[in-house]
Coordinates of C-alpha atoms in Angstrom, one line a residue:
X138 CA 1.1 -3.4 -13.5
X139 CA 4.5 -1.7 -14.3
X140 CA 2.4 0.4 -17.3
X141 CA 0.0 1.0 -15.0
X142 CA 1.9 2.4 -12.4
X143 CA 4.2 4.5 -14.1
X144 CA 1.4 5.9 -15.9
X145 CA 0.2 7.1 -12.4
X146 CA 3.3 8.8 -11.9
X147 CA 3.1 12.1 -12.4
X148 CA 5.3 14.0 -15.4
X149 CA 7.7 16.3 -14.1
X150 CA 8.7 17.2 -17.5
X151 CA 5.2 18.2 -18.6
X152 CA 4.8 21.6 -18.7
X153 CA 1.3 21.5 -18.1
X154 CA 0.1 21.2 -14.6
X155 CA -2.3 18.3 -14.1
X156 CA -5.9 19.6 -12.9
X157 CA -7.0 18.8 -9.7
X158 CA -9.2 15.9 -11.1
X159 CA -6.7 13.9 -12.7
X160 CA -3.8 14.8 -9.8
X161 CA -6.4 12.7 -7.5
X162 CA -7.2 10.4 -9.9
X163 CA -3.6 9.5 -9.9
X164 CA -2.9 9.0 -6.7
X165 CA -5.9 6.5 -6.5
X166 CA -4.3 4.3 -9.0
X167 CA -2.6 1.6 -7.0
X168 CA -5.6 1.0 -4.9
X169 CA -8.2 0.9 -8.4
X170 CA -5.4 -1.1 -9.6
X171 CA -5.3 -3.6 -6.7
X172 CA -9.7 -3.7 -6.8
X173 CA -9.3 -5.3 -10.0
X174 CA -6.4 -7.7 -9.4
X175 CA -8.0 -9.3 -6.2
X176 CA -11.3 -8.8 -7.0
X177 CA -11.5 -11.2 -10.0
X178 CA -11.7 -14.6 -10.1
X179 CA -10.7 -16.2 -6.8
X180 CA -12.5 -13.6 -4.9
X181 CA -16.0 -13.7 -6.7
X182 CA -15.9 -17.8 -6.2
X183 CA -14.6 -18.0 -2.6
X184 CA -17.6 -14.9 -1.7
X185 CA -20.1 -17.3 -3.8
X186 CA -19.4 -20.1 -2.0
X187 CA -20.0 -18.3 1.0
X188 CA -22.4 -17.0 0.5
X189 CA -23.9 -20.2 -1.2
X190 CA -23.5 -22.3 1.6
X191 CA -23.6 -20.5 4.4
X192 CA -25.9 -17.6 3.7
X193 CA -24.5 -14.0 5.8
X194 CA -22.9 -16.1 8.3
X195 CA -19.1 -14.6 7.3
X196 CA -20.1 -11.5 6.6
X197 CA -18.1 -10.3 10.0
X198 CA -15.2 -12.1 8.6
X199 CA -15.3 -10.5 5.1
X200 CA -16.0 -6.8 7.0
X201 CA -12.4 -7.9 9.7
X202 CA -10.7 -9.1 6.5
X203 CA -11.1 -5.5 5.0
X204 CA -9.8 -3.5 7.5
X205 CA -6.9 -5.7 7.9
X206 CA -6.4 -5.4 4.2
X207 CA -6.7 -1.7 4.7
X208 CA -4.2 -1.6 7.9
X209 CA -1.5 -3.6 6.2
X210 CA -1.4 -1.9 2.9
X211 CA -0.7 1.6 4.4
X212 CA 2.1 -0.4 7.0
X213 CA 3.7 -2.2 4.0
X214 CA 3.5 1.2 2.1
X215 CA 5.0 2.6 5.2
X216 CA 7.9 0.6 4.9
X217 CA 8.5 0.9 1.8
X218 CA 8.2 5.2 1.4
X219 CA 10.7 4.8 4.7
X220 CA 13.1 2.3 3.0
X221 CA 12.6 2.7 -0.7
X222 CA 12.6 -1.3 -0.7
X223 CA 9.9 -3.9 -1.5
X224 CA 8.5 -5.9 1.0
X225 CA 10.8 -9.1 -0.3
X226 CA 14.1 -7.3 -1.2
X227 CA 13.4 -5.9 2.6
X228 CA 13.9 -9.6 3.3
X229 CA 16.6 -10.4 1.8
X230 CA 18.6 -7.9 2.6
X231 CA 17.0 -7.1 6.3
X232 CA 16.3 -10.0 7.7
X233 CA 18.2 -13.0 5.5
X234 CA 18.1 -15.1 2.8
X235 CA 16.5 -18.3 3.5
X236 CA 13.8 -16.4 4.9
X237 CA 13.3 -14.2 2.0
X238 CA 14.0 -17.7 -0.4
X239 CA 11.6 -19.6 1.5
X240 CA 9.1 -16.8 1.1
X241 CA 9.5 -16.3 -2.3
X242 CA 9.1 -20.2 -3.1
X243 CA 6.0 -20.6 -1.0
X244 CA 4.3 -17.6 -2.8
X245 CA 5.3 -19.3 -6.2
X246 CA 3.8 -22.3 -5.7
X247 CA 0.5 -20.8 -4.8
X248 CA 0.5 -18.8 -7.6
X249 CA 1.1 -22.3 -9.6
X250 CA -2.0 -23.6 -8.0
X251 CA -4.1 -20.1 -8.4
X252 CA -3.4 -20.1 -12.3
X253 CA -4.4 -23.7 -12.7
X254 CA -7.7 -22.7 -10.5
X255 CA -8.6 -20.0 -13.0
X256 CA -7.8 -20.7 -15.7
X257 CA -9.6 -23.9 -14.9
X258 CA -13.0 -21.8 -14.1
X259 CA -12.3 -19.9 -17.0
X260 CA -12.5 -23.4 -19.9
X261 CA -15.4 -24.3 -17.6
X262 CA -17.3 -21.0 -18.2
X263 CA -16.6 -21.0 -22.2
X264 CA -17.1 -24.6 -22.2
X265 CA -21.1 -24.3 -20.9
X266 CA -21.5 -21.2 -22.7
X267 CA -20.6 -22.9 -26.1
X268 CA -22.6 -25.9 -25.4
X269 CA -25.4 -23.9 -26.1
X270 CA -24.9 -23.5 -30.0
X271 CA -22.3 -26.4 -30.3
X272 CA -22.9 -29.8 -28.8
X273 CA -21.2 -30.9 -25.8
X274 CA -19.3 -27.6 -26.6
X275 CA -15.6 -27.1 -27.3
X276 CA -14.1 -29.1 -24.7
X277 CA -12.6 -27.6 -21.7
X278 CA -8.7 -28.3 -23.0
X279 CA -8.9 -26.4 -26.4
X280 CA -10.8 -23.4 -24.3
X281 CA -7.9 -23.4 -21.4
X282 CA -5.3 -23.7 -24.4
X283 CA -6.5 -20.7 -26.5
X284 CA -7.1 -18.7 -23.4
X285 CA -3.6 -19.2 -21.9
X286 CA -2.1 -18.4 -25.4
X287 CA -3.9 -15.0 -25.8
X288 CA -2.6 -14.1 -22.2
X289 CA 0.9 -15.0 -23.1
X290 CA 0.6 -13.3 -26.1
X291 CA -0.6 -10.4 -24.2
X292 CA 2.4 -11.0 -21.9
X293 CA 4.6 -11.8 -24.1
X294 CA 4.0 -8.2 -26.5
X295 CA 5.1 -6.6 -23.2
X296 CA 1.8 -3.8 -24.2
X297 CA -0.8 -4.9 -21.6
X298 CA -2.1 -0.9 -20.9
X299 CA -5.1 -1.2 -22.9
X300 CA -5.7 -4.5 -22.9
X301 CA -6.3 -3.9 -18.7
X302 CA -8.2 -0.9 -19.5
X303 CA -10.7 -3.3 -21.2
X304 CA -10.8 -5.7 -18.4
X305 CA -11.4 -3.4 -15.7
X306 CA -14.1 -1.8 -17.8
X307 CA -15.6 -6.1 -18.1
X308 CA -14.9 -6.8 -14.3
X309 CA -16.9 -3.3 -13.4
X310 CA -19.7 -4.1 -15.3
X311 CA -20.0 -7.7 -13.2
X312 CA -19.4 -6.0 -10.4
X313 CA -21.8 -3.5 -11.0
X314 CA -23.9 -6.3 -12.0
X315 CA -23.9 -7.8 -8.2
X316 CA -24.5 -4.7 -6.7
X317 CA -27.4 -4.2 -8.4
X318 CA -28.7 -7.5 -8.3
X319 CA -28.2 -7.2 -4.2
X320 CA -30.9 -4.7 -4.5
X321 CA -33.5 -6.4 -5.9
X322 CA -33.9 -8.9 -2.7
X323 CA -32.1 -6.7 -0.2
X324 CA -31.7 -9.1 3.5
X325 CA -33.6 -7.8 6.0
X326 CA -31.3 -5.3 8.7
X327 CA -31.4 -8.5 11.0
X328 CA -29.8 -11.0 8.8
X329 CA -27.5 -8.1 8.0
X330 CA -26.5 -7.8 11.9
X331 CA -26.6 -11.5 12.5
X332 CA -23.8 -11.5 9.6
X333 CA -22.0 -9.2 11.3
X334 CA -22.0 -10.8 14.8
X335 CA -18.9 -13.2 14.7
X336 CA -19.7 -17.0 14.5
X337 CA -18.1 -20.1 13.3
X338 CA -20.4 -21.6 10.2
X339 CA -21.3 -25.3 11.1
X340 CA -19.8 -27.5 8.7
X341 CA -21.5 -28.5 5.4
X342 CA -21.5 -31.7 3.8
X343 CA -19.2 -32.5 0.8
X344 CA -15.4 -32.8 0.3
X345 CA -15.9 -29.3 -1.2
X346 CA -17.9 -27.3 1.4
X347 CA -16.1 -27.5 4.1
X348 CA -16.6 -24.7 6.1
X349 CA -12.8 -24.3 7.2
X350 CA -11.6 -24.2 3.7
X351 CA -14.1 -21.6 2.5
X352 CA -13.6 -19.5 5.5
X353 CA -9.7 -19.5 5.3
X354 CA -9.9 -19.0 0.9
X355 CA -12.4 -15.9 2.1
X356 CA -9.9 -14.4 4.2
X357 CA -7.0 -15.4 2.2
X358 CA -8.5 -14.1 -1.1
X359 CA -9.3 -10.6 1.4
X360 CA -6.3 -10.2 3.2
X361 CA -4.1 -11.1 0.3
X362 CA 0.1 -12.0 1.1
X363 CA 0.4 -11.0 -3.0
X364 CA -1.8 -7.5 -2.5
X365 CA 1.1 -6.8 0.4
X366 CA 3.9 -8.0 -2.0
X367 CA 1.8 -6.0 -5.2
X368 CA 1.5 -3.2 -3.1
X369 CA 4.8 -2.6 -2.2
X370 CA 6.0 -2.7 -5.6
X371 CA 3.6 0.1 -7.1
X372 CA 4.4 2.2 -3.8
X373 CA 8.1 1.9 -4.9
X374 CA 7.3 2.9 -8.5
X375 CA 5.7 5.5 -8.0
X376 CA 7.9 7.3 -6.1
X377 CA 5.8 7.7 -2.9
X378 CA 7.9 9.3 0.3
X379 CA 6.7 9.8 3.5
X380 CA 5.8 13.0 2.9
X381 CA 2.8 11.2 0.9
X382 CA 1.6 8.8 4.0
X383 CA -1.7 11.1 3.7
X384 CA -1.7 10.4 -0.3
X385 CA -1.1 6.6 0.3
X386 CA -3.8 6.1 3.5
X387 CA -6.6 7.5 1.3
X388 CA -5.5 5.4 -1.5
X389 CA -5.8 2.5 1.0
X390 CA -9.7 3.4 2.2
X391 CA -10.2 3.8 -1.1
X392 CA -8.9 0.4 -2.0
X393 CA -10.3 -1.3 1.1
X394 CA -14.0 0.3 1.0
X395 CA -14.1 -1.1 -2.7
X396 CA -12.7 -4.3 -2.1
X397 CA -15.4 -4.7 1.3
X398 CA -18.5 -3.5 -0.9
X399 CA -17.7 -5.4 -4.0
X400 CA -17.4 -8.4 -2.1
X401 CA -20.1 -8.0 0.4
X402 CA -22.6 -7.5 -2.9
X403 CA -21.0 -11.2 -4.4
X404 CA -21.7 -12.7 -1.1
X405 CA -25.1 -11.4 -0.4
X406 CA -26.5 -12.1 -4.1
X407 CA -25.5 -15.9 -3.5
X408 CA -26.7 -15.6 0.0
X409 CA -30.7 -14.5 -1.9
X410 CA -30.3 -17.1 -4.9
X411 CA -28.1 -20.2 -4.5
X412 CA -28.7 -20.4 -0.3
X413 CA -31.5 -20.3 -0.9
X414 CA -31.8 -22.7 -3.3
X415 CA -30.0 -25.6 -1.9
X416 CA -26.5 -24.9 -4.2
X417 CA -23.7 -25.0 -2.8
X418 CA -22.0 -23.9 -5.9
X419 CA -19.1 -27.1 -6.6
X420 CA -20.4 -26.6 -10.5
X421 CA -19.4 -23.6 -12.9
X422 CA -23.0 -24.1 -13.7
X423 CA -24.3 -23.2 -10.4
X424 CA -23.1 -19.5 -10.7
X425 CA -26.1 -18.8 -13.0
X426 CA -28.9 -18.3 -10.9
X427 CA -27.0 -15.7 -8.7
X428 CA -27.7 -13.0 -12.0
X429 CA -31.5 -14.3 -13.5
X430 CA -33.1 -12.0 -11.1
X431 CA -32.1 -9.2 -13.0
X432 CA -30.9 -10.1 -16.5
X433 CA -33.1 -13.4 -17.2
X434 CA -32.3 -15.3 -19.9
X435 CA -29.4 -12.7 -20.7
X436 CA -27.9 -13.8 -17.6
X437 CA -25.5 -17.0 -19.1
X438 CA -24.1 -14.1 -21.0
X439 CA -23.3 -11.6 -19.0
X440 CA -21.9 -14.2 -16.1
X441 CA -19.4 -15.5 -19.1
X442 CA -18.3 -11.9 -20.1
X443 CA -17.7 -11.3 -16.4
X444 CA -16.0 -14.0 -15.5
X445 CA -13.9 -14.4 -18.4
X446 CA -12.9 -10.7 -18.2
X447 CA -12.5 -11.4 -14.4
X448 CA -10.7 -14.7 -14.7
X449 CA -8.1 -13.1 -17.3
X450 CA -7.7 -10.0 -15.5
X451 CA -6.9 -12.5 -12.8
X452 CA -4.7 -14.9 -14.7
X453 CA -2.7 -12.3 -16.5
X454 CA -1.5 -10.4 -13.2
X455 CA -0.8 -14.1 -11.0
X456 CA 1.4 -15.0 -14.1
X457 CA 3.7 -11.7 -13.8
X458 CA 3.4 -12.2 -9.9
X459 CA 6.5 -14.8 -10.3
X460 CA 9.3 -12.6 -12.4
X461 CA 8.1 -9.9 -10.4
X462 CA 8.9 -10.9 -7.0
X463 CA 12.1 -12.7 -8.4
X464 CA 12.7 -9.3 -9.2
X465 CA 12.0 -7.7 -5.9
X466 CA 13.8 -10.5 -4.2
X467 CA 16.9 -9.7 -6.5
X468 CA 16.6 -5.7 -5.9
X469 CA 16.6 -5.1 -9.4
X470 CA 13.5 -3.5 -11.9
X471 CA 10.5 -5.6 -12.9
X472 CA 11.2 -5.9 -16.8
X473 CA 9.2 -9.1 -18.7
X474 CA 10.9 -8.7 -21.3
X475 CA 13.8 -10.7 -20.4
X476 CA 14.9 -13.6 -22.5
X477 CA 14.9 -15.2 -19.1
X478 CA 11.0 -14.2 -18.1
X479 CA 9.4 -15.2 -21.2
X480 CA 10.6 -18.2 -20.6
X481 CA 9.8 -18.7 -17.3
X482 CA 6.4 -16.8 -18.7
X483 CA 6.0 -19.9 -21.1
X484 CA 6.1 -22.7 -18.7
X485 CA 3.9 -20.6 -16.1
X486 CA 1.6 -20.5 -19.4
X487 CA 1.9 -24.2 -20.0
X488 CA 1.8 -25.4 -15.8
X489 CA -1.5 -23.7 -15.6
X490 CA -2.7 -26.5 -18.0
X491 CA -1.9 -29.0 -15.7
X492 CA -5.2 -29.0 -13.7
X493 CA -7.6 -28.6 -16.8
X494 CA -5.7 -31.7 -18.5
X495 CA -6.4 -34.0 -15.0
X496 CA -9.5 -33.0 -14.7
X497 CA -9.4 -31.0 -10.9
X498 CA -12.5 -29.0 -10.3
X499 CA -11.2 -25.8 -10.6
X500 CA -13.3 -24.1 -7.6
X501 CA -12.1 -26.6 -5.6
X502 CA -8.5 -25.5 -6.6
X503 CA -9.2 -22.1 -6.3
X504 CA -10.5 -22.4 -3.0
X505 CA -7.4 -24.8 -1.6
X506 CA -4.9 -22.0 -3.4
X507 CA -6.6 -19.3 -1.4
X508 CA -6.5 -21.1 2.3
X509 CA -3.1 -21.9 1.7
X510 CA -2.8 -18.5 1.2
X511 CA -4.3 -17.7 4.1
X512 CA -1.3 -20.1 5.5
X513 CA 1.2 -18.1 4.9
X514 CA 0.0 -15.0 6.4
X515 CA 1.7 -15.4 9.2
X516 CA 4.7 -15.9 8.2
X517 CA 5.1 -12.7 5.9
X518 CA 3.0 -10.9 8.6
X519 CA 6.2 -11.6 11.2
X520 CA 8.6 -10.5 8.6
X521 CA 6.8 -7.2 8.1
X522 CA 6.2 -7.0 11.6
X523 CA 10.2 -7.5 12.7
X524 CA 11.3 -4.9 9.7
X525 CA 8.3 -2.0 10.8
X526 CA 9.5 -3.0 14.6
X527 CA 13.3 -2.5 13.7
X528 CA 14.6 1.6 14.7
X529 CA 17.8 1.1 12.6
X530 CA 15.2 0.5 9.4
X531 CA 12.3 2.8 10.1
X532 CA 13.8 5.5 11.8
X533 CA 11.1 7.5 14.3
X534 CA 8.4 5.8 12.0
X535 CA 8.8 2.8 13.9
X536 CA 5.6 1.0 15.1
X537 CA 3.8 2.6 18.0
X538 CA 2.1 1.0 20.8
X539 CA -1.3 1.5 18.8
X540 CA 0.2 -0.6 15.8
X541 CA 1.7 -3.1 18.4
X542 CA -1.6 -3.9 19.6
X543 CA -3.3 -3.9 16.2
X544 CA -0.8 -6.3 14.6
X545 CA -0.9 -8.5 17.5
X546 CA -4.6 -8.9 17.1
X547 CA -4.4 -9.6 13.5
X548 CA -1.1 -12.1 13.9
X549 CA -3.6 -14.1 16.3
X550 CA -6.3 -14.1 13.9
X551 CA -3.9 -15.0 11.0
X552 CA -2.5 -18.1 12.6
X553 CA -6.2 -19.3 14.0
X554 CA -6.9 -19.0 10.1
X555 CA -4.1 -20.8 9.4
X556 CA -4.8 -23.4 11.6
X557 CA -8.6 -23.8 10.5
X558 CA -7.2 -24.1 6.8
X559 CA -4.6 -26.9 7.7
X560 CA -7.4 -28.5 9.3
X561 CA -10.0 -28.1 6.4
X562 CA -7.2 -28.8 4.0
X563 CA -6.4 -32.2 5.8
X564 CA -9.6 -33.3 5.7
X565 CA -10.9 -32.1 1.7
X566 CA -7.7 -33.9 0.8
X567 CA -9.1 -37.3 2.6
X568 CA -12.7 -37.1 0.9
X569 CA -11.2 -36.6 -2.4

């Protein structure tokens, strides 16, 4: 992310003036960026299962979701171009230090959880993919191992700017790949508006369908704590003022729209295939059916290419989150090349073994990773509120009465998503 952003930054050295094409292109970094870190892995298997089980039923949550995504971005960013700090060092320093510790541990040990889940999905992908020119295929341990050493490798060379280039390039072709599959079976406009009307799912049987836990990983995976975190980070990078809020809001709709149409095209394609099918999608396996109506036989390829290139492009980012909000909680400059990071890098690398080795079904995990997300919410949600609220921090860019009113809408809906997710999380963990 750190190559990335600073690439966006423009050159005042250069003597050359950037044409108009490439000036915007820059400023719509962070948000392209941000597409492809949470729309990989966790977001394409908590929209499948969605969609799988319950059909358009969330698609109202998914569209809320979005423009809560959108709203928060542009206030973190706020704070940020105001304050020149990251959301966590704004923590530490502007509220206190339990509060920022606390956060910072809580968001590490979902990450913990979230890099077992993909990588997890990722073994299981190569694993079936393999088994069709080697029996039984290479076993699910030997794919996690190899693919956790080529990311640390990766990590560990410091050079990820091409390597990301590559992935995005992987992750838009799936994504591109669900879109147009959408079209092929396009829901009629009344299933499209009964989506859209908001409703609670019933509850579907299985320890891993319940509807709680897929709605709260939805919105979690949506309305990301790390996207906040992330986003506050490039904002700070790059150099964005205040003077730039009109630079940094269009970045957001761009990042938002994106996010809401990507997903929407995930959910929809499992809606026409696996709902209607039966699957409920608790298998790797399951996945396939979503692409056969437009690539056939091809289609066991293309899902591995895209999910591996989404799971990595995943797993690679969720194992710098941890150094890099150590680093924002510190105050000092994201570097991984620390004697100290590539450490902690290393047992990040081995940790996310763990739930491969014991055998956890990795959607499962990804799913629980992503309501606990949605847990926390509220908690960074009142930090950010208290610093945007606070007149000795933002100056005349406090919050208005508009933003008031907007953020106490989504804090309610964050803590009854919090609450179904405890719920939902209480009872999967009994079943198991």
């Amino acid at each position: 992310m750190n190559n990335t952003a600073k690439n966006a930054a423009p050159k005042a050295q250069s003597s050359t003036k950037p044409s108009a094409f490439k000036q915007l292109l820059a400023s719509l970094l962070p948000g392209i960026f941000l597409i492809g870190y949470n729309v990989g892995t966790g977001s394409i298997t908590s929209m499948s299962k969605a969609g799988a089980i319950f059909g358009l039923d969330l698609l109202w949550a998914l569209l809320l979701s979005c423009f809560m995504t959108y709203y928060l971005m542009s206030l973190a960013s706020r704070y940020t171009m105001v304050t020149g700090m990251t959301l966590l060092e704004g923590f530490r320093r502007q509220i206190n230090k339990p509060f920022a510790l606390f956060t910072l541990v809580v968001l590490s040990t979902i990450i913990v959880s979230a890099l077992m889940g993909v990588l997890g999905i990722v073994a299981d992908v190569l694993n079936v993919w393999t088994a069709t020119w080697v029996y039984e295929g290479i076993s699910t341990t030997w794919c996690a191992l190899i693919t956790a050493a080529i990311v640390y490798g990766l990590v560990f060379s410091g050079d990820t700017k091409s390597f990301e280039k590559i992935l995005a390039l992987l992750v838009a072709t799936m994504a591109l790949a669900f879109i147009t599959t959408m079209f092929i079976e396009v829901p009629s406009l009344t299933e499209i508006a009964q989506g859209l009307v908001p409703k609670l799912p019933v509850q579907a049987e299985g320890s891993d369908n319940n509807s709680f836990v897929v709605m709260a990983g939805m919105i979690g995976t949506t309305v990301s704590v790390f996207v906040l975190v992330i986003r506050t980070g490039l904002v700070k990078e790059l150099g964005w003022k205040i003077e730039d809020v009109a630079i940094e809001k269009r970045d957001a709709r761009v990042s938002a729209t994106l996010m809401f149409i990507v997903s929407a095209a995930v959910m929809v394609t499992a809606a026409t295939t696996l709902h209607k099918q039966g699957l409920h999608l608790n298998r790797i396996s399951e996945m396939l059916p979503m692409l056969e109506p437009l690539f056939g036989e091809f289609s066991l390829s293309i899902f591995v290419i895209g999910v591996i290139a989404a799971g990595i492009s995943s797993h690679l980012p969720n194992l710098l989150v941890i150094p890099w909000i150590i680093s924002d909680y510190q105050g000092v400059e994201r570097n991984v090349k620390t004697s100290r990071n590539r450490l902690l890098l290393l047992v990040l690398s081995l940790a996310s073994l763990f739930g491969v080795i014991i055998g956890v079904k990795p959607i499962f995990l990804m799913l629980m990773s992503q309501a606990c997300i949605a847990m926390v919410l509220p908690i960074v949600l009142g930090g950010l509120m208290y610093l945007t609220s606070n007149k000795k921090v933002m100056g005349h860019h406090i919050n208005t009465t508009k933003d008031y009113v907007i953020l106490t809408g989504i804090l309610v809906f964050a803590l009854y998503m919090s609450s179904l997710a405890v719920q939902g999380l209480i009872a999967d963990l009994s079943n198991l």
